[in-house]
mmCIF file of C-alpha atoms in Angstrom:
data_model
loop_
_atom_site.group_PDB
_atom_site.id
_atom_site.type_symbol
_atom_site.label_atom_id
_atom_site.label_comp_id
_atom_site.label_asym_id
_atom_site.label_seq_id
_atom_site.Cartn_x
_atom_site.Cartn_y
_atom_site.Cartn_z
ATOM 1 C CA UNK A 9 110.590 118.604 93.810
ATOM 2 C CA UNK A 10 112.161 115.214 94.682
ATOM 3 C CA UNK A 11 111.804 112.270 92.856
ATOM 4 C CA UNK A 12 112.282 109.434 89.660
ATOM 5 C CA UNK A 13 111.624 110.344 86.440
ATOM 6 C CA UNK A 14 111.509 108.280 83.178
ATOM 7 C CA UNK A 15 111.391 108.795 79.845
ATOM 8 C CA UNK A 16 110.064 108.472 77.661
ATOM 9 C CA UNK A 17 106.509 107.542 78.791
ATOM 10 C CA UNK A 18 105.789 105.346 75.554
ATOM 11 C CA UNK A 19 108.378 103.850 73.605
ATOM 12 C CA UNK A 20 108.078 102.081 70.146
ATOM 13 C CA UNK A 21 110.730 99.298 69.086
ATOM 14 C CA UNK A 22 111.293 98.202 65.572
ATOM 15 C CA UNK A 23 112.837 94.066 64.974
ATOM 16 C CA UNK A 24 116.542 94.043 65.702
ATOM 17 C CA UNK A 25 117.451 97.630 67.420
ATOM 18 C CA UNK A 26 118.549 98.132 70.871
ATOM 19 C CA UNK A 27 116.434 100.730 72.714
ATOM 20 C CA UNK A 28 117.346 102.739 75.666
ATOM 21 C CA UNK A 29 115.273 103.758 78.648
ATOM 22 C CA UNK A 30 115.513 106.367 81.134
ATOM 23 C CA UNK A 31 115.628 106.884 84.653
ATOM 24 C CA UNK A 32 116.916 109.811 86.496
ATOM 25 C CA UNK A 33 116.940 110.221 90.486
ATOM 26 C CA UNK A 34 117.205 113.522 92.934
ATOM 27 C CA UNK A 35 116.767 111.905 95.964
ATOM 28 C CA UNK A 36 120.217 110.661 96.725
ATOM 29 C CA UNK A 37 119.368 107.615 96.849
ATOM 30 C CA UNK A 38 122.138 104.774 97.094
ATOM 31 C CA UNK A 39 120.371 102.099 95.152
ATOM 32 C CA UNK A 40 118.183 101.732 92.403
ATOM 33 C CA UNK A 41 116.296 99.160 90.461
ATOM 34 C CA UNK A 42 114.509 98.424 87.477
ATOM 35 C CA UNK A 43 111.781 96.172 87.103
ATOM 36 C CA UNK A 44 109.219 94.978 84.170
ATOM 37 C CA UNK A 45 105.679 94.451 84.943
ATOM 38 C CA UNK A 46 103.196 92.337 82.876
ATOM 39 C CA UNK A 47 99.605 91.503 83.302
ATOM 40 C CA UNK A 48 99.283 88.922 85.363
ATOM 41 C CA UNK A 49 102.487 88.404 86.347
ATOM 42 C CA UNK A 50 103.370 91.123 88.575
ATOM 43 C CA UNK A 51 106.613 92.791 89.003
ATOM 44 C CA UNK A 52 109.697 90.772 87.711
ATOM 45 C CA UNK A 53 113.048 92.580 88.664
ATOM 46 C CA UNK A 54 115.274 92.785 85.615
ATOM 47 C CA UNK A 55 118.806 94.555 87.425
ATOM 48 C CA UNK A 56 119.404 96.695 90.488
ATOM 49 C CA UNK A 57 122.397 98.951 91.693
ATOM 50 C CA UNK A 58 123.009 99.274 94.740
ATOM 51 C CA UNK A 59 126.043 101.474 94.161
ATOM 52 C CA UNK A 60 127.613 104.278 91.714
ATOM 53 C CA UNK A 61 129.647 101.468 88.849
ATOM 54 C CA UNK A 62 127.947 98.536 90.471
ATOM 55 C CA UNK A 63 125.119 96.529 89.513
ATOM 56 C CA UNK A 64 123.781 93.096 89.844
ATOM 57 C CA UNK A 65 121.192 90.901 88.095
ATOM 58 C CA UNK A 66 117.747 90.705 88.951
ATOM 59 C CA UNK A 67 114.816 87.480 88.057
ATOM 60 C CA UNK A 68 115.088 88.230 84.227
ATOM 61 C CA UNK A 69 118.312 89.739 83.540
ATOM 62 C CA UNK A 70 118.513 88.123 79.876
ATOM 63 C CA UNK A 71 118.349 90.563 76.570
ATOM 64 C CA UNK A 72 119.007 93.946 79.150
ATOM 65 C CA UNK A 73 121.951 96.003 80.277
ATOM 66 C CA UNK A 74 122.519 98.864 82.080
ATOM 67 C CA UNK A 75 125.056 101.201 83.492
ATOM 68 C CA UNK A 76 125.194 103.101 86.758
ATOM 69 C CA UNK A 77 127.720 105.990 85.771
ATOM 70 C CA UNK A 78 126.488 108.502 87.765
ATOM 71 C CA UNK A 79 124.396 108.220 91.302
ATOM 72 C CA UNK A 80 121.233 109.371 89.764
ATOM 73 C CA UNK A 81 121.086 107.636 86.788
ATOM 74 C CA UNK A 82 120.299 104.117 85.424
ATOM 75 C CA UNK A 83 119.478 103.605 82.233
ATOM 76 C CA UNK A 84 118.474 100.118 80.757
ATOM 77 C CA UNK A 85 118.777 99.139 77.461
ATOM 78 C CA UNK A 86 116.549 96.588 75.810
ATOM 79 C CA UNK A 87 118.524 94.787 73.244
ATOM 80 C CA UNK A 88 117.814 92.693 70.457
ATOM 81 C CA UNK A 89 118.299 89.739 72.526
ATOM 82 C CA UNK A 90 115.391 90.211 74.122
ATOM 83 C CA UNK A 91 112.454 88.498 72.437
ATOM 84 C CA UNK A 92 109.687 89.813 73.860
ATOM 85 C CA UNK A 93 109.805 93.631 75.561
ATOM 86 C CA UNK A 94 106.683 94.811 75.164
ATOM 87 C CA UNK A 95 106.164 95.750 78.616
ATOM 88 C CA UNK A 96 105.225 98.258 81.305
ATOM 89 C CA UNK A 97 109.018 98.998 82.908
ATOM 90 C CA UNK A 98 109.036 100.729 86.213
ATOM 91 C CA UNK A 99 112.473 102.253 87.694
ATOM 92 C CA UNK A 100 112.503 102.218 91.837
ATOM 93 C CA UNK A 101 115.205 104.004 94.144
ATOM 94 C CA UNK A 102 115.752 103.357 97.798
ATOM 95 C CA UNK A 103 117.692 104.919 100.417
ATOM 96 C CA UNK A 104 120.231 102.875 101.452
ATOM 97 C CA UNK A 105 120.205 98.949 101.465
ATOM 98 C CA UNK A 106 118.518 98.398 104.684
ATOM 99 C CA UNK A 107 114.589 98.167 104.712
ATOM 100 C CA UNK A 108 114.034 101.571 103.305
ATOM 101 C CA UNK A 109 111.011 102.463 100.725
ATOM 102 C CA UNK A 110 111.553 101.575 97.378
ATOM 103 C CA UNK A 111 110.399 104.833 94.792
ATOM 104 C CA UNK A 112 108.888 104.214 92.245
ATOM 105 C CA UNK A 113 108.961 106.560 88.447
ATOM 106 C CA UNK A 114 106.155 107.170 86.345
ATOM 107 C CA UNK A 115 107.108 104.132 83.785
ATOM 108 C CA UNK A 116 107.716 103.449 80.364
ATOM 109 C CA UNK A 117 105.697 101.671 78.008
ATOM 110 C CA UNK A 118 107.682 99.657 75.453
ATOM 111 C CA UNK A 119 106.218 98.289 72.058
ATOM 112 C CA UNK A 120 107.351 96.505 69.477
ATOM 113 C CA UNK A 121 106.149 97.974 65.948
ATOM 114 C CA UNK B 3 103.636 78.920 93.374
ATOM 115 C CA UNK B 4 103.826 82.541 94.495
ATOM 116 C CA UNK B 5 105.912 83.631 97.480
ATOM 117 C CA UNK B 6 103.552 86.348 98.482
ATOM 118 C CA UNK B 7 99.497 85.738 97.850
ATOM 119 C CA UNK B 8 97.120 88.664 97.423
ATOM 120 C CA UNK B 9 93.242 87.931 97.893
ATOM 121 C CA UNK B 10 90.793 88.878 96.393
ATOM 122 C CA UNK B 11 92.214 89.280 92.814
ATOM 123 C CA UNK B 12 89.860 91.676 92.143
ATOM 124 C CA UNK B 13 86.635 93.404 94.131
ATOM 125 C CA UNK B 14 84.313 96.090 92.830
ATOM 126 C CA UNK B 15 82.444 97.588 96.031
ATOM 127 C CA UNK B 16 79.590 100.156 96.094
ATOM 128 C CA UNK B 17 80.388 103.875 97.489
ATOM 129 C CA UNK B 18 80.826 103.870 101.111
ATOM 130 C CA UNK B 19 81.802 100.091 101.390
ATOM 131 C CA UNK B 20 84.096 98.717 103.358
ATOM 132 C CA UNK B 21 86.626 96.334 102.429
ATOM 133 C CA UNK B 22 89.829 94.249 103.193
ATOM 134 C CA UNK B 23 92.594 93.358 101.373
ATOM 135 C CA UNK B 24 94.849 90.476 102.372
ATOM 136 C CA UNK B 25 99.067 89.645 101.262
ATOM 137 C CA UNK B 26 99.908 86.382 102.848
ATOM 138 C CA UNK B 27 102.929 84.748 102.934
ATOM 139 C CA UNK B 28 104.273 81.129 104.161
ATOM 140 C CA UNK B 29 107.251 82.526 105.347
ATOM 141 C CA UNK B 30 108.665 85.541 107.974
ATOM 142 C CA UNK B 31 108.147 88.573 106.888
ATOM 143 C CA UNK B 32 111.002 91.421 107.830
ATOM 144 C CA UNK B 33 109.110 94.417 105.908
ATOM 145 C CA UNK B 34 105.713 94.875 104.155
ATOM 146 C CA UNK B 35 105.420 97.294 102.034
ATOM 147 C CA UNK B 36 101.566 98.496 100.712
ATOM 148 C CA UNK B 37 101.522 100.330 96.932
ATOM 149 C CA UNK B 38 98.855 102.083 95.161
ATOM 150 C CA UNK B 39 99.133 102.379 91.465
ATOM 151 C CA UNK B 40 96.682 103.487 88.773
ATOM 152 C CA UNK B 41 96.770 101.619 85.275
ATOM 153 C CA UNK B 42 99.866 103.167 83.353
ATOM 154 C CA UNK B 43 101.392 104.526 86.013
ATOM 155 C CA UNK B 44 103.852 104.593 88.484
ATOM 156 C CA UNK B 45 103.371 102.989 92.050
ATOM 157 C CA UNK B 46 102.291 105.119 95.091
ATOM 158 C CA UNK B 47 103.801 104.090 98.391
ATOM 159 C CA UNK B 48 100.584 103.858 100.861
ATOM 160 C CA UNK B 49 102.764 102.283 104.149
ATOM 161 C CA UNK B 50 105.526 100.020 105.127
ATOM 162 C CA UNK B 51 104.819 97.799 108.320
ATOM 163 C CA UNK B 52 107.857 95.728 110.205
ATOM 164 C CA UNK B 53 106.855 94.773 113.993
ATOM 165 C CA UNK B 54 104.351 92.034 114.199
ATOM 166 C CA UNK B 55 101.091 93.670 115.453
ATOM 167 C CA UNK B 56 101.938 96.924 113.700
ATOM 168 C CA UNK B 57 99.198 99.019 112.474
ATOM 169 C CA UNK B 58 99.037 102.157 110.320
ATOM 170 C CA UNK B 59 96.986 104.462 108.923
ATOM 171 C CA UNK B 60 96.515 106.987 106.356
ATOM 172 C CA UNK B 61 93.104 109.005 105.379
ATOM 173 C CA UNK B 62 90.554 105.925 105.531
ATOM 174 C CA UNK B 63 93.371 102.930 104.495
ATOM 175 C CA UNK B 64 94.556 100.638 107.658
ATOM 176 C CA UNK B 65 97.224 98.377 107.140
ATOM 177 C CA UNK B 66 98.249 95.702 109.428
ATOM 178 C CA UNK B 67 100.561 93.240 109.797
ATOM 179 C CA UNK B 68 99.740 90.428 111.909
ATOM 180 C CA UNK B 69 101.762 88.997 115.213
ATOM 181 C CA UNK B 70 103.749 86.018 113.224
ATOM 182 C CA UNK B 71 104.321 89.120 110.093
ATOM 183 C CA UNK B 72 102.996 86.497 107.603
ATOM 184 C CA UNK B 73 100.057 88.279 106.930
ATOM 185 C CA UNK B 74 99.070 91.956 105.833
ATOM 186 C CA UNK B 75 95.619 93.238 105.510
ATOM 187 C CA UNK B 76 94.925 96.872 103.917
ATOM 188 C CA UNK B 77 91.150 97.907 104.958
ATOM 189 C CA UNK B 78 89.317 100.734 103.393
ATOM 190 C CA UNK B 79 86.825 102.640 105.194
ATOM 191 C CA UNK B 80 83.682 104.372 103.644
ATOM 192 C CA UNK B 81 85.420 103.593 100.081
ATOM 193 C CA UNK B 82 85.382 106.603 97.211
ATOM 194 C CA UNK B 83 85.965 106.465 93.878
ATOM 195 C CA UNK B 84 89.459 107.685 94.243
ATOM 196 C CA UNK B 85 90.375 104.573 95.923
ATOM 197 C CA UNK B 86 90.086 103.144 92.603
ATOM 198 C CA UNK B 87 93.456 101.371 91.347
ATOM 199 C CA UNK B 88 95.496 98.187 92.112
ATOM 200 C CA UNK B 89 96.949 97.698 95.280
ATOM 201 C CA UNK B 90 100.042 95.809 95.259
ATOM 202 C CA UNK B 91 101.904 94.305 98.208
ATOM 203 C CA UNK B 92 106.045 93.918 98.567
ATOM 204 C CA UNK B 93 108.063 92.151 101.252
ATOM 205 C CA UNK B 94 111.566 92.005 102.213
ATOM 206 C CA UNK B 95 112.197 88.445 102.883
ATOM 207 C CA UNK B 96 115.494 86.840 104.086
ATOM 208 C CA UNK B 97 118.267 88.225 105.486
ATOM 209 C CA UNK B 98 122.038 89.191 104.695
ATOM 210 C CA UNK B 99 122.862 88.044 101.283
ATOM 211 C CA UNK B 100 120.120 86.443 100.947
ATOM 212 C CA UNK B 101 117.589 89.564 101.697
ATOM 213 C CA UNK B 102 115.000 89.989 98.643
ATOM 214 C CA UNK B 103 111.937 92.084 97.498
ATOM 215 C CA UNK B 104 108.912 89.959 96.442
ATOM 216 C CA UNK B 105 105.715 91.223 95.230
ATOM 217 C CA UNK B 106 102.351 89.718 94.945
ATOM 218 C CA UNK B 107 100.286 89.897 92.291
ATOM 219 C CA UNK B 108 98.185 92.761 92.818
ATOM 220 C CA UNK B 109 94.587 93.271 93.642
ATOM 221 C CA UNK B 110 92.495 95.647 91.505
ATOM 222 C CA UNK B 111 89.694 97.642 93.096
ATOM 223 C CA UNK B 112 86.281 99.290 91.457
ATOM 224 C CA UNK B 113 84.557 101.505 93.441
ATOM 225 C CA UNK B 114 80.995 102.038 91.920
ATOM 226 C CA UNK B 115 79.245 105.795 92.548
#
């Protein structure tokens, strides 16, 4: 079967640690995104690749990284930094960078204990 | 103000109901892309609509985007509870370097039995 997965589904963050989420891709898709969705506020992108060792920042870039080591993976880590993650975080692909379909994975769900 | 408006926020219809949806922006769109996503999870891809006048369907959900593309409308036919969810629109907007992905707000749907 095809498609994104992330994990973990629900993800609990303790004050001051740096938490890593998942996001793994067999379509070979070229480009791949990450976004963070809050009630009410829709979907905010947070960094996209569009290629393998290539990434850019998205809308809200500030307390995340990520690395894009391998084609079908991008990972993003929520640091310290960021004040506030609790958050719904969805991870897209997309074929290419023309007007292709973005993908989108199952989610994580990120709170802070 | 948001780049792309969805109306209504929210509708709960009665089994069987018809009903529109409506993404509006003030500016060209180049691709409009309809999602489906229940609470918690991931987003469905429903359609993607680029020539003004373009309409699609799938089961009993029409999408169209209008001649000037600065206006979508999703329409459900004979609505079921499985239509349930929040239906989310995305546009490309720009072009080049300066192409994006915007995303409205949502609309979330009720469908009573």
């Amino acid at each position: 079967d095809g498609g994104i997965t992330q994990s973990p589904k629900y993800l609990f963050r303790k004050e001051g640690q740096n938490v890593t989420l998942s996001c793994e891709q067999n379509l070979n898709h070229d480009a791949m995104y990450w976004y963070r969705q809050d009630p009410g506020q829709g979907l905010r992108l947070i960094y996209y690749s569009q290629i393998v060792n290539d990434f850019q920042k998205g809308d809200i870039a500030e307390g995340y990284s990520v690395s894009r080591e391998k084609k079908e993976s991008f990972p993003l880590t929520v640091t310290s930094a960021q004040k506030n993650p609790t958050a719904f975080y969805l991870c897209a692909s997309r074929n290419g960078g023309g007007r292709e379909t973005q993908y989108f994975g199952p989610g994580t769900r990120l709170l802070v204990l | 103000s948001q780049e792309l408006e969805q109306s209504p926020q929210s509708l709960i219809v009665q089994e069987g109901k018809n009903l529109t949806i409506n993404c509006t922006s003030s500016k060209t769109l180049y691709g409009l892309y309809w999602y489906k996503q229940k609470y918690g999870e991931g987003l469905i891809f429903l359609m993607m609509l680029q020539k003004g006048g373009e309409e699609k369907s799938h089961e009993k959900i029409t999408a169209k985007l209008d001649e000037k593309k600065q206006q979508s409308s999703l329409h459900i036919t004979a609505s079921q509870p499985s239509h349930a969810g929040i239906y989310l629109c995305g546009a490309d907007m720009g072009a080049g370097n300066n192409r994006k992905l915007i995303w409205g707000l949502g609309t979330s749907l009720a469908v009573n039995p």
